[in-house]
Tab-separated table of N, CA and C in Angstrom:
chain	number	residue	atom	x	y	z
H	738	UNK	N	-32.732	18.502	-5.701
H	738	UNK	CA	-31.994	18.183	-4.506
H	738	UNK	C	-30.500	18.293	-4.817
H	739	UNK	N	-29.767	19.040	-4.022
H	739	UNK	CA	-28.338	19.196	-4.246
H	739	UNK	C	-27.561	18.505	-3.140
H	740	UNK	N	-26.424	17.982	-3.524
H	740	UNK	CA	-25.543	17.318	-2.574
H	740	UNK	C	-24.250	18.101	-2.476
H	741	UNK	N	-23.738	18.203	-1.292
H	741	UNK	CA	-22.458	18.840	-1.085
H	741	UNK	C	-21.415	17.748	-0.911
H	742	UNK	N	-20.374	17.810	-1.707
H	742	UNK	CA	-19.308	16.826	-1.605
H	742	UNK	C	-18.169	17.428	-0.805
H	743	UNK	N	-17.732	16.701	0.187
H	743	UNK	CA	-16.620	17.141	1.022
H	743	UNK	C	-15.324	16.708	0.356
H	744	UNK	N	-14.354	17.597	0.320
H	744	UNK	CA	-13.040	17.245	-0.194
H	744	UNK	C	-12.264	16.581	0.938
H	745	UNK	N	-11.961	15.317	0.783
H	745	UNK	CA	-11.274	14.567	1.831
H	745	UNK	C	-9.772	14.620	1.630
H	746	UNK	N	-9.082	15.227	2.577
H	746	UNK	CA	-7.625	15.190	2.585
H	746	UNK	C	-7.211	14.032	3.491
H	747	UNK	N	-5.953	13.676	3.451
H	747	UNK	CA	-5.475	12.589	4.300
H	747	UNK	C	-5.670	12.937	5.777
H	748	UNK	N	-5.483	14.202	6.134
H	748	UNK	CA	-5.676	14.616	7.530
H	748	UNK	C	-7.119	14.426	7.982
H	749	UNK	N	-8.071	14.738	7.118
H	749	UNK	CA	-9.488	14.560	7.469
H	749	UNK	C	-9.809	13.082	7.627
H	750	UNK	N	-9.283	12.254	6.727
H	750	UNK	CA	-9.516	10.808	6.814
H	750	UNK	C	-8.921	10.265	8.107
H	751	UNK	N	-7.709	10.703	8.438
H	751	UNK	CA	-7.072	10.270	9.693
H	751	UNK	C	-7.906	10.689	10.903
H	752	UNK	N	-8.372	11.928	10.897
H	752	UNK	CA	-9.179	12.419	12.018
H	752	UNK	C	-10.455	11.606	12.186
H	753	UNK	N	-11.120	11.291	11.068
H	753	UNK	CA	-12.340	10.478	11.120
H	753	UNK	C	-12.032	9.101	11.701
H	754	UNK	N	-10.958	8.486	11.210
H	754	UNK	CA	-10.580	7.153	11.679
H	754	UNK	C	-10.215	7.184	13.160
H	755	UNK	N	-9.454	8.178	13.567
H	755	UNK	CA	-9.035	8.291	14.960
H	755	UNK	C	-10.227	8.482	15.886
H	756	UNK	N	-11.179	9.295	15.464
H	756	UNK	CA	-12.383	9.510	16.266
H	756	UNK	C	-13.169	8.205	16.430
H	757	UNK	N	-13.295	7.443	15.354
H	757	UNK	CA	-14.020	6.171	15.422
H	757	UNK	C	-13.286	5.154	16.294
H	758	UNK	N	-11.964	5.176	16.273
H	758	UNK	CA	-11.178	4.279	17.133
H	758	UNK	C	-11.347	4.682	18.594
H	759	UNK	N	-11.283	5.977	18.878
H	759	UNK	CA	-11.444	6.447	20.258
H	759	UNK	C	-12.827	6.146	20.811
H	760	UNK	N	-13.849	6.182	19.949
H	760	UNK	CA	-15.210	5.854	20.385
H	760	UNK	C	-15.405	4.354	20.571
H	761	UNK	N	-14.461	3.557	20.090
H	761	UNK	CA	-14.576	2.107	20.193
H	761	UNK	C	-15.390	1.476	19.078
H	762	UNK	N	-15.726	2.264	18.077
H	762	UNK	CA	-16.517	1.762	16.948
H	762	UNK	C	-15.641	0.905	16.033
H	763	UNK	N	-14.409	1.325	15.836
H	763	UNK	CA	-13.446	0.597	15.018
H	763	UNK	C	-12.210	0.277	15.836
H	764	UNK	N	-11.471	-0.706	15.372
H	764	UNK	CA	-10.219	-1.107	16.006
H	764	UNK	C	-9.054	-0.703	15.110
H	765	UNK	N	-7.913	-0.446	15.712
H	765	UNK	CA	-6.707	-0.126	14.942
H	765	UNK	C	-6.279	-1.295	14.059
H	766	UNK	N	-6.739	-2.504	14.388
H	766	UNK	CA	-6.344	-3.706	13.652
H	766	UNK	C	-7.192	-3.963	12.410
H	767	UNK	N	-8.317	-3.265	12.273
H	767	UNK	CA	-9.206	-3.489	11.137
H	767	UNK	C	-8.637	-2.853	9.873
H	768	UNK	N	-8.993	-3.406	8.706
H	768	UNK	CA	-8.524	-2.805	7.453
H	768	UNK	C	-9.173	-1.443	7.198
H	769	UNK	N	-8.477	-0.617	6.460
H	769	UNK	CA	-8.954	0.734	6.162
H	769	UNK	C	-10.315	0.710	5.478
H	770	UNK	N	-10.580	-0.311	4.661
H	770	UNK	CA	-11.859	-0.322	3.933
H	770	UNK	C	-13.069	-0.381	4.853
H	771	UNK	N	-12.901	-0.719	6.135
H	771	UNK	CA	-14.045	-0.711	7.057
H	771	UNK	C	-14.547	0.707	7.321
H	772	UNK	N	-13.752	1.703	6.995
H	772	UNK	CA	-14.199	3.096	7.131
H	772	UNK	C	-15.367	3.409	6.204
H	773	UNK	N	-15.531	2.616	5.137
H	773	UNK	CA	-16.585	2.909	4.155
H	773	UNK	C	-17.976	2.836	4.775
H	774	UNK	N	-18.120	2.167	5.909
H	774	UNK	CA	-19.418	2.109	6.593
H	774	UNK	C	-19.798	3.451	7.210
H	775	UNK	N	-18.819	4.304	7.424
H	775	UNK	CA	-19.039	5.547	8.163
H	775	UNK	C	-18.850	6.797	7.305
H	776	UNK	N	-18.512	6.607	6.052
H	776	UNK	CA	-18.361	7.719	5.116
H	776	UNK	C	-19.414	7.527	4.032
H	777	UNK	N	-20.158	8.568	3.680
H	777	UNK	CA	-21.214	8.420	2.669
H	777	UNK	C	-20.693	7.788	1.371
H	778	UNK	N	-21.494	6.912	0.797
H	778	UNK	CA	-21.087	6.167	-0.402
H	778	UNK	C	-20.683	7.091	-1.547
H	779	UNK	N	-21.383	8.210	-1.703
H	779	UNK	CA	-21.065	9.111	-2.813
H	779	UNK	C	-19.709	9.795	-2.622
H	780	UNK	N	-19.166	9.762	-1.409
H	780	UNK	CA	-17.876	10.390	-1.130
H	780	UNK	C	-16.746	9.372	-1.000
H	781	UNK	N	-17.100	8.087	-0.960
H	781	UNK	CA	-16.084	7.056	-0.745
H	781	UNK	C	-15.061	7.027	-1.882
H	782	UNK	N	-15.482	7.270	-3.114
H	782	UNK	CA	-14.545	7.267	-4.244
H	782	UNK	C	-13.456	8.323	-4.050
H	783	UNK	N	-13.823	9.470	-3.513
H	783	UNK	CA	-12.839	10.531	-3.240
H	783	UNK	C	-11.854	10.086	-2.163
H	784	UNK	N	-12.371	9.393	-1.163
H	784	UNK	CA	-11.520	8.887	-0.082
H	784	UNK	C	-10.535	7.863	-0.645
H	785	UNK	N	-11.029	6.949	-1.465
H	785	UNK	CA	-10.164	5.930	-2.074
H	785	UNK	C	-9.047	6.569	-2.888
H	786	UNK	N	-9.391	7.568	-3.679
H	786	UNK	CA	-8.382	8.249	-4.504
H	786	UNK	C	-7.314	8.908	-3.642
H	787	UNK	N	-7.737	9.576	-2.593
H	787	UNK	CA	-6.783	10.246	-1.700
H	787	UNK	C	-5.862	9.231	-1.029
H	788	UNK	N	-6.427	8.116	-0.581
H	788	UNK	CA	-5.616	7.071	0.045
H	788	UNK	C	-4.606	6.496	-0.949
H	789	UNK	N	-5.039	6.251	-2.180
H	789	UNK	CA	-4.140	5.716	-3.207
H	789	UNK	C	-3.013	6.694	-3.510
H	790	UNK	N	-3.341	7.981	-3.594
H	790	UNK	CA	-2.315	8.995	-3.863
H	790	UNK	C	-1.274	9.046	-2.752
H	791	UNK	N	-1.684	8.692	-1.546
H	791	UNK	CA	-0.776	8.717	-0.393
H	791	UNK	C	-0.196	7.332	-0.101
H	792	UNK	N	-0.313	6.425	-1.073
H	792	UNK	CA	0.270	5.076	-1.003
H	792	UNK	C	-0.307	4.192	0.093
H	793	UNK	N	-1.585	4.347	0.391
H	793	UNK	CA	-2.276	3.439	1.303
H	793	UNK	C	-3.132	2.485	0.487
H	794	UNK	N	-3.171	1.238	0.913
H	794	UNK	CA	-4.047	0.245	0.305
H	794	UNK	C	-5.249	0.052	1.210
H	795	UNK	N	-6.381	-0.299	0.637
H	795	UNK	CA	-7.589	-0.484	1.447
H	795	UNK	C	-7.449	-1.643	2.421
H	796	UNK	N	-6.545	-2.568	2.142
H	796	UNK	CA	-6.340	-3.694	3.061
H	796	UNK	C	-5.367	-3.355	4.200
H	797	UNK	N	-4.685	-2.207	4.105
H	797	UNK	CA	-3.803	-1.777	5.198
H	797	UNK	C	-4.622	-1.570	6.463
H	798	UNK	N	-3.985	-1.647	7.585
H	798	UNK	CA	-4.661	-1.493	8.875
H	798	UNK	C	-4.908	-0.018	9.194
H	799	UNK	N	-5.989	0.231	9.914
H	799	UNK	CA	-6.318	1.591	10.348
H	799	UNK	C	-5.182	2.150	11.196
H	800	UNK	N	-4.542	1.291	11.977
H	800	UNK	CA	-3.407	1.719	12.787
H	800	UNK	C	-2.279	2.296	11.948
H	801	UNK	N	-2.073	1.751	10.751
H	801	UNK	CA	-1.054	2.294	9.846
H	801	UNK	C	-1.443	3.688	9.360
H	802	UNK	N	-2.725	3.889	9.177
H	802	UNK	CA	-3.232	5.178	8.704
H	802	UNK	C	-3.109	6.257	9.776
H	803	UNK	N	-3.524	5.935	10.992
H	803	UNK	CA	-3.544	6.966	12.032
H	803	UNK	C	-2.212	7.100	12.754
H	804	UNK	N	-1.328	6.122	12.586
H	804	UNK	CA	-0.003	6.221	13.184
H	804	UNK	C	-0.035	6.026	14.687
H	805	UNK	N	1.029	6.433	15.313
H	805	UNK	CA	1.145	6.290	16.765
H	805	UNK	C	0.315	7.347	17.457
H	806	UNK	N	-0.247	6.955	18.584
H	806	UNK	CA	-1.029	7.907	19.368
H	806	UNK	C	-0.136	8.569	20.405
H	807	UNK	N	-0.406	9.829	20.661
H	807	UNK	CA	0.337	10.577	21.672
H	807	UNK	C	-0.488	10.583	22.954
H	808	UNK	N	0.126	10.181	24.040
H	808	UNK	CA	-0.555	10.138	25.335
H	808	UNK	C	-0.121	11.338	26.167
H	809	UNK	N	-1.101	12.038	26.738
H	809	UNK	CA	-0.795	13.204	27.563
H	809	UNK	C	-0.411	12.825	28.985
H	810	UNK	N	-0.926	11.693	29.465
H	810	UNK	CA	-0.586	11.258	30.820
H	810	UNK	C	-0.423	9.747	30.836
H	811	UNK	N	0.210	9.251	31.874
H	811	UNK	CA	0.441	7.800	31.992
H	811	UNK	C	-0.488	7.171	32.973
């Protein structure tokens, strides 16, 4: 059995987090480590390393990771 490991860049992590926030699964106020429920365990170490390299802590808020949202209409 072979496993494919996805290379997680900060942009991919942000996109995953933003999608989960838009679906209402996660809140912008939750810590980044709550993403581990939605990313396969074998890939979480790669995500942690990427976040650390970009100066994010797992206790930081998801809102800090995804930044401000752009609204197309009011």
